[in-house]
Structures are given as structure tokens and as C-alpha cells.
PDB file of C-alpha atoms in Angstrom:
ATOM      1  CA  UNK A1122     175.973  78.185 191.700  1.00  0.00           C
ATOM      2  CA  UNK A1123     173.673  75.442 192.893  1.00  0.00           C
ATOM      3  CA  UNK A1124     175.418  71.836 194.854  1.00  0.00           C
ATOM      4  CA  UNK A1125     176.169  69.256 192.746  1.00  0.00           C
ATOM      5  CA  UNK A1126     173.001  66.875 192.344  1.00  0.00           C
ATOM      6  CA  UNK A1127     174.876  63.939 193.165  1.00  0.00           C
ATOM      7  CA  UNK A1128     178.006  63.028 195.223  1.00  0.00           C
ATOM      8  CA  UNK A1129     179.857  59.898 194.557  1.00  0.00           C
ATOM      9  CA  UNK A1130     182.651  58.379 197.366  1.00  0.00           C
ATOM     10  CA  UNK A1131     184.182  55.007 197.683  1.00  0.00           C
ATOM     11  CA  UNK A1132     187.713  53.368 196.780  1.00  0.00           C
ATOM     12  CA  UNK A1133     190.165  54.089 193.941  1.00  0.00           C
ATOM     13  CA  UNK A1134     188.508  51.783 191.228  1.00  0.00           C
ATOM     14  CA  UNK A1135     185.349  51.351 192.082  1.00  0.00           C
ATOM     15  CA  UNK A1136     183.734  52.939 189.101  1.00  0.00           C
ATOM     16  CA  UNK A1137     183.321  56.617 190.404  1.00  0.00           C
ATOM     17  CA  UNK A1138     184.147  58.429 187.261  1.00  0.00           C
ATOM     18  CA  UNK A1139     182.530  55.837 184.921  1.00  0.00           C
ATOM     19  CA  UNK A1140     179.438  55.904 186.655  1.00  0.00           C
ATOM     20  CA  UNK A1141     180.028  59.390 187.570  1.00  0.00           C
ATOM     21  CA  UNK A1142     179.941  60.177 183.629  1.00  0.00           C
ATOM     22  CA  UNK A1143     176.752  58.147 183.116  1.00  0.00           C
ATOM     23  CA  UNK A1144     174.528  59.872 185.722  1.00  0.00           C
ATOM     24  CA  UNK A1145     175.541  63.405 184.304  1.00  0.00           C
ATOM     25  CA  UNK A1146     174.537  61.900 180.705  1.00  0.00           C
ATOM     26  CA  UNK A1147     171.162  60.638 182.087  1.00  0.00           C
ATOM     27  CA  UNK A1148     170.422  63.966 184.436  1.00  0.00           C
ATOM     28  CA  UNK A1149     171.383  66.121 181.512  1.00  0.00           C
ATOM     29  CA  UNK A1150     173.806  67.803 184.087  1.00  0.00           C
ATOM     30  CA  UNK A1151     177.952  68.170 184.376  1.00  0.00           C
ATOM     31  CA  UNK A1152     180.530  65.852 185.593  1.00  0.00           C
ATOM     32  CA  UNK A1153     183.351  66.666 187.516  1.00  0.00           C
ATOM     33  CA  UNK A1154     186.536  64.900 189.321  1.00  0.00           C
ATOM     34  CA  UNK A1155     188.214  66.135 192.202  1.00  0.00           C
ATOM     35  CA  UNK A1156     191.343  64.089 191.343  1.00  0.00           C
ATOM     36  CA  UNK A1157     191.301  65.743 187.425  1.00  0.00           C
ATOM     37  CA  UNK A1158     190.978  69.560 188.938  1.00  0.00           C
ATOM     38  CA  UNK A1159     194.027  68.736 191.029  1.00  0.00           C
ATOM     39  CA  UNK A1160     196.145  67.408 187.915  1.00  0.00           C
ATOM     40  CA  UNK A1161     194.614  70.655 185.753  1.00  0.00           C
ATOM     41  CA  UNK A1162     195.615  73.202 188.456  1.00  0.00           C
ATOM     42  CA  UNK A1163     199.153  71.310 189.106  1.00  0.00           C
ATOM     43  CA  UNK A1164     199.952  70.159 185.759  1.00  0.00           C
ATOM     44  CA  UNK A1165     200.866  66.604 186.626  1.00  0.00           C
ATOM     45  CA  UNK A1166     199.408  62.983 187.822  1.00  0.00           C
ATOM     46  CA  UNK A1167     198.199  62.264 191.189  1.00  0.00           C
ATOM     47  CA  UNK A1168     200.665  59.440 191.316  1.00  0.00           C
ATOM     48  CA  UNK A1169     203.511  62.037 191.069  1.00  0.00           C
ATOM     49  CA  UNK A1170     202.515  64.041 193.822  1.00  0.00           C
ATOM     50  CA  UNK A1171     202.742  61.354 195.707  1.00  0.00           C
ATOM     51  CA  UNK A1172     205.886  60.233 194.805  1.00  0.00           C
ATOM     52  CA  UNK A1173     207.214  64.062 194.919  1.00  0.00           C
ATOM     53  CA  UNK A1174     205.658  66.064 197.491  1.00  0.00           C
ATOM     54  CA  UNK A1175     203.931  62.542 199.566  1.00  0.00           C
ATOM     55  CA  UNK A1176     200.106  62.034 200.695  1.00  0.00           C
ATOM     56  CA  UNK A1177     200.150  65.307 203.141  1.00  0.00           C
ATOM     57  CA  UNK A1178     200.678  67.402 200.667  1.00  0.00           C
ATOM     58  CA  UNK A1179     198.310  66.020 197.931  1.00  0.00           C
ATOM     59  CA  UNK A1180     195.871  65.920 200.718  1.00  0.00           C
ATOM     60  CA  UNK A1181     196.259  69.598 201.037  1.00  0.00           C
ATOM     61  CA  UNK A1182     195.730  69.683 197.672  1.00  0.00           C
ATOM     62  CA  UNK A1183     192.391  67.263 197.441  1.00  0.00           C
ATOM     63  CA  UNK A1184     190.765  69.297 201.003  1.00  0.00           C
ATOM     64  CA  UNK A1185     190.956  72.545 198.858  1.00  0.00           C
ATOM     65  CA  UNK A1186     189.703  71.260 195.253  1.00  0.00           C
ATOM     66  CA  UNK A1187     186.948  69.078 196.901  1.00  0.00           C
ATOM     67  CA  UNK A1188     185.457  72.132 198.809  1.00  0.00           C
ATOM     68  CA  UNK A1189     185.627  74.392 195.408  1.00  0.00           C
ATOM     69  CA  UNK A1190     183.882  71.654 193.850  1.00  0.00           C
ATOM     70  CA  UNK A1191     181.172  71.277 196.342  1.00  0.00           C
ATOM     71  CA  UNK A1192     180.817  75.120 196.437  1.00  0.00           C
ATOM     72  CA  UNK A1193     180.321  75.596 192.758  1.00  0.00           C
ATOM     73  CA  UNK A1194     179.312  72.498 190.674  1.00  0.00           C
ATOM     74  CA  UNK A1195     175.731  72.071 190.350  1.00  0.00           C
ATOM     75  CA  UNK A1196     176.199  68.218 188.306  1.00  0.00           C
ATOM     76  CA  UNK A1197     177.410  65.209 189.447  1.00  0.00           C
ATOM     77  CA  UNK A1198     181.058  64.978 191.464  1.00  0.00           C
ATOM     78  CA  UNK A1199     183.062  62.356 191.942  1.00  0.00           C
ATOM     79  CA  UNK A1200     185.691  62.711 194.900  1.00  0.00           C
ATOM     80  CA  UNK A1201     189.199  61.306 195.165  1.00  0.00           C
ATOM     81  CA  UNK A1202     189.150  57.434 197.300  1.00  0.00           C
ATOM     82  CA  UNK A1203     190.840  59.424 200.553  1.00  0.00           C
ATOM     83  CA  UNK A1204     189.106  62.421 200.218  1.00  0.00           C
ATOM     84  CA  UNK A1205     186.670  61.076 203.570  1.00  0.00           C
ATOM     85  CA  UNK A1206     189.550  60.944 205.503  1.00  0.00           C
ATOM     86  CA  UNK A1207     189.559  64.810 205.888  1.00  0.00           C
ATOM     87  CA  UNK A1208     187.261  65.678 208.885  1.00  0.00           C
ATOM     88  CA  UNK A1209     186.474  68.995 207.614  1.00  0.00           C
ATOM     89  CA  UNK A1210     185.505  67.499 204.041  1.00  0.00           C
ATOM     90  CA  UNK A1211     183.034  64.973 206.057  1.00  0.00           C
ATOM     91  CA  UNK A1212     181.503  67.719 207.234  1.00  0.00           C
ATOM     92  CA  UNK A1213     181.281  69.855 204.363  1.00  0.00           C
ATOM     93  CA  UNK A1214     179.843  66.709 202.523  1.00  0.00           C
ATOM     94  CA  UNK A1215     176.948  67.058 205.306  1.00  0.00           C
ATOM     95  CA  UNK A1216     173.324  67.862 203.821  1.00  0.00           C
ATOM     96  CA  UNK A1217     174.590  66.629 200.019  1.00  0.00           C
ATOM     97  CA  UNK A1218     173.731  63.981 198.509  1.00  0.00           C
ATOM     98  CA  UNK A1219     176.066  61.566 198.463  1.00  0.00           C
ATOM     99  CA  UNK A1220     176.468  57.663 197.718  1.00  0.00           C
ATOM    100  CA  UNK A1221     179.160  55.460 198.339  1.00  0.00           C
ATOM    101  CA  UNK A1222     179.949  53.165 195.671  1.00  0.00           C
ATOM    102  CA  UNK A1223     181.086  49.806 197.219  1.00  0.00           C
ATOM    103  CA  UNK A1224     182.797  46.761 195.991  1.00  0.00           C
ATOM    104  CA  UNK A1225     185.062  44.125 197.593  1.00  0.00           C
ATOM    105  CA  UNK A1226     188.790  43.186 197.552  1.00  0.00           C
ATOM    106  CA  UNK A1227     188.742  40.495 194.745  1.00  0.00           C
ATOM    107  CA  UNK A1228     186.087  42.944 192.574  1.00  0.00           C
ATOM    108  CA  UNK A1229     189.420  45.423 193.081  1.00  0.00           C
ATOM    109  CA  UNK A1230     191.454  43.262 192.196  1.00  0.00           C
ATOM    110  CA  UNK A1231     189.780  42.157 188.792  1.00  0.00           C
ATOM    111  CA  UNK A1232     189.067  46.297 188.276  1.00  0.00           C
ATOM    112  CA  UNK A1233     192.711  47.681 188.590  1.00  0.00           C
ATOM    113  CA  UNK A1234     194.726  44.955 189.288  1.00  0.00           C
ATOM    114  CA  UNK A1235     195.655  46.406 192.291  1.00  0.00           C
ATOM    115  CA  UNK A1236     198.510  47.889 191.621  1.00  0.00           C
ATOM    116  CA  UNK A1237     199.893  50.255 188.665  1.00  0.00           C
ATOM    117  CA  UNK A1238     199.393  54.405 188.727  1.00  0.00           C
ATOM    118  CA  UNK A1239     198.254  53.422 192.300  1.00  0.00           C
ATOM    119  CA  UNK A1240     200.656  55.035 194.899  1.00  0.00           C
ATOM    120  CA  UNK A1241     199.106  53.099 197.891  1.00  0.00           C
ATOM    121  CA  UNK A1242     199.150  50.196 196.393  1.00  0.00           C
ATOM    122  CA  UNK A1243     202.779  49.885 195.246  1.00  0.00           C
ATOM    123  CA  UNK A1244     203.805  46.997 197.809  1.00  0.00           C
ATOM    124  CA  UNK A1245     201.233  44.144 198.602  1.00  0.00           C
ATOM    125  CA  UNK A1246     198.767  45.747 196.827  1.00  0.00           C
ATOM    126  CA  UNK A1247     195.653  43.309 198.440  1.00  0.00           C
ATOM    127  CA  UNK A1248     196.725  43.576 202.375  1.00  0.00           C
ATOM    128  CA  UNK A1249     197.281  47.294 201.628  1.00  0.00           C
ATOM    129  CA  UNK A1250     193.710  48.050 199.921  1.00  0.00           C
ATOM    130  CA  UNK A1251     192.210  45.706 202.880  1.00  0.00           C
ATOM    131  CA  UNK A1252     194.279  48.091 205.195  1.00  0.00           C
ATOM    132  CA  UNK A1253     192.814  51.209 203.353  1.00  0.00           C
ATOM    133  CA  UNK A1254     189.321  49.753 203.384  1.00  0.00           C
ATOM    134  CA  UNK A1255     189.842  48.953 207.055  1.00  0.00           C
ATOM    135  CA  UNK A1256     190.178  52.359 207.581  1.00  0.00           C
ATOM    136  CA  UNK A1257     187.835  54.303 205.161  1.00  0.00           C
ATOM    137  CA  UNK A1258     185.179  52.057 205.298  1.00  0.00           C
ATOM    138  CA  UNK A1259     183.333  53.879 208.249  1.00  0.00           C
ATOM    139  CA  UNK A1260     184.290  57.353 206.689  1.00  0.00           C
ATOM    140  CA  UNK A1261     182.393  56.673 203.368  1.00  0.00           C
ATOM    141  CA  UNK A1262     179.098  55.028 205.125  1.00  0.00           C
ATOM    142  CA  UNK A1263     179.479  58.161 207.286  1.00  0.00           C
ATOM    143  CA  UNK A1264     179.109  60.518 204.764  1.00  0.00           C
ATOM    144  CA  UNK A1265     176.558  58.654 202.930  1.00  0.00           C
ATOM    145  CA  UNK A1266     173.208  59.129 202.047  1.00  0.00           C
ATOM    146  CA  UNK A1267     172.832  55.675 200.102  1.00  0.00           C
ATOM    147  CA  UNK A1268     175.269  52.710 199.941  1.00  0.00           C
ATOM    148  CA  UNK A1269     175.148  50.871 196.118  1.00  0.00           C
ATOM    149  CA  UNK A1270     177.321  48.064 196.150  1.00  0.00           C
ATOM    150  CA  UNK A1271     179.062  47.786 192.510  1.00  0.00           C
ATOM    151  CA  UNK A1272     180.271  44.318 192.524  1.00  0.00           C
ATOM    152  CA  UNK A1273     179.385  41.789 189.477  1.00  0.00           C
ATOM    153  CA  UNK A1274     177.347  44.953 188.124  1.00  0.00           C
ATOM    154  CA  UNK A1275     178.156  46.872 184.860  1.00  0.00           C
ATOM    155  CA  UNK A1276     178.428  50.621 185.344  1.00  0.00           C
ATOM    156  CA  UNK A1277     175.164  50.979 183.715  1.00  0.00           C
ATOM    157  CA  UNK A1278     173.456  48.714 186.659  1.00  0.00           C
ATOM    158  CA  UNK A1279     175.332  50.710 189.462  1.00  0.00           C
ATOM    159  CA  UNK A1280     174.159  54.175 187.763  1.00  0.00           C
ATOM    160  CA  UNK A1281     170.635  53.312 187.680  1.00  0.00           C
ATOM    161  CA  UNK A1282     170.735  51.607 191.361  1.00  0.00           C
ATOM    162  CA  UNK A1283     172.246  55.389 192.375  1.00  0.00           C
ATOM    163  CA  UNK A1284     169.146  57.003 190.777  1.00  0.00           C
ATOM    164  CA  UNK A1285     166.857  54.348 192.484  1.00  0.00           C
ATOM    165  CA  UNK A1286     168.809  54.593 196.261  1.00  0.00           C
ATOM    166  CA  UNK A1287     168.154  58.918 195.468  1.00  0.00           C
ATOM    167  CA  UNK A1288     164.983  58.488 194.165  1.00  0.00           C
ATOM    168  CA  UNK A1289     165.810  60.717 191.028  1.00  0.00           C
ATOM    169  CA  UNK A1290     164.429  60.681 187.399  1.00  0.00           C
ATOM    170  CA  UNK A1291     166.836  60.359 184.781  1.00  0.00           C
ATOM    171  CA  UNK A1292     166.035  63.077 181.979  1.00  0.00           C
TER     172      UNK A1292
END
């Protein structure tokens, strides 16, 4: 199999799966989630391997279904929010084309109410996703082959700004 067309990083809410969804549709190609192939091989939420096993082990988890995924999906992937912090991932990300969806504390805040189903979030949910972005930040622009910045946008205004920062053709 081929690498996926399109990579998609950035912070839990952001849009990654919506948008994610909407280039496949317009390439006429797949979509896949790192985060869903982790609940489908271990039969339960991402939020309750946190709770259960904590972030090590889910992070285990992610570095293993993000490198299948870039190894056999030929569509568009969307990777977990920490998946960056991996070194090995960043480097395996190398040579793919990959954008980094963007958006700011208070768009988070308005997306997912920063809080709920989101295991780093659970106390002082805006100082921790400031802390988070504080520290992924660098990783995503790292990885990144284009930067689209999602806030005040609808997800059908990020998707095409994706295709225009990758210079593709929708089908």
C-alpha cells in the first residue's frame, strides 16, 4: 500500500476527524483515525485507558497504531493530539504530507468545552490545554508541511484551505 495522501496533526478538538472526513469525500480516497484503531483493537475509549492503564501506556498504544497507519493507508489520516510527542513518530511523519490544523484557547474552549471525555483536561481544563499547547506547539509545526489555522472557519473552509496549503485537486 501507498502513504496516506494527507496527514492531519494538531490538538484534541480542533476539527481533525471532521475535516479529516471531508478531504477523503472530496479526494475520493479513505479516512482513518489513529485514536478509533486504538479503541477497535482494545475494545474501549481512549479516556479509559487513561484512567486504567495512564498516558504511558496509551502512548505505547498510539506509537504502534500511528506507524501501521502510516505504513498502510493510502487516504487521508488523522493522528491522535499527542501523537507528535513521540520522537520516533516525528520522524516517521518525515517526507508525508502533513498539516497541522491550528486554533486558539478560547476557539477550544467554544469546540469542546474543554473538558468532558478529555483525560488531560479533567482539572483546569484552560491552563492545562495552554500547558499542552505550550508544549506541542513546536512538535506539530515540526512535523508540518503546511500550517491552516481553523479558528472562526467552518470545517468546510479549513478543508479547502488544506487542499490550497498542498496544492491538491479535489476529485
Amino acid at each position: 500500500m501507498s502513504a496516506p495522501s494527507i496527514v492531519l496533526v494538531g490538538p484534541m478538538g480542533v476539527g481533525k476527524s471532521t475535516v479529516g472526513q471531508l478531504l477523503a469525500e472530496r479526494l475520493g480516497c479513505a479516512y482513518r483515525d489513529t485514536d478509533d484503531d486504538i479503541v477497535a483493537e482494545q475494545g474501549r475509549a481512549v479516556a479509559d485507558i487513561f484512567v486504567d492503564e495512564g498516558e504511558a501506556a496509551f502512548r505505547v498504544l498510539e506509537k504502534r497504531a500511528v506507524a501501521a497507519a502510516l505504513a498502510g493507508h493510502p487516504g487521508v489520516l488523522a493522528l491522535g493530539g499527542g501523537a507528535v510527542l513521540d520522537a520516533d513518530t516525528r520522524a516517521l511523519l518525515a517526507g508525508h504530507r502533513v498539516v497541522y490544523l491550528s486554533m486558539d484557547v478560547e476557539e477550544a474552549a467554544k469546540r469542546t468545552g474543554l473538558g468532558a471525555a478529555r483525560p488531560l483536561l479533567a482539572v483546569n481544563p484552560r491552563k492545562q490545554w495552554r500547558e499542552l499547547m505550550e508544549a506541542r506547539r513546536h512538535l506539530y509545526t515540526e512535523v508540518a508541511r503546511a500550517v491552516v489555522p481553523t479558528d472562526g472557519r467552518t470545517p468546510e473552509e479549513v478543508a479547502q484551505a488544506v487542499l490550497d496549503a498542498l496544492e491538491l485537486k479535489h476529485a
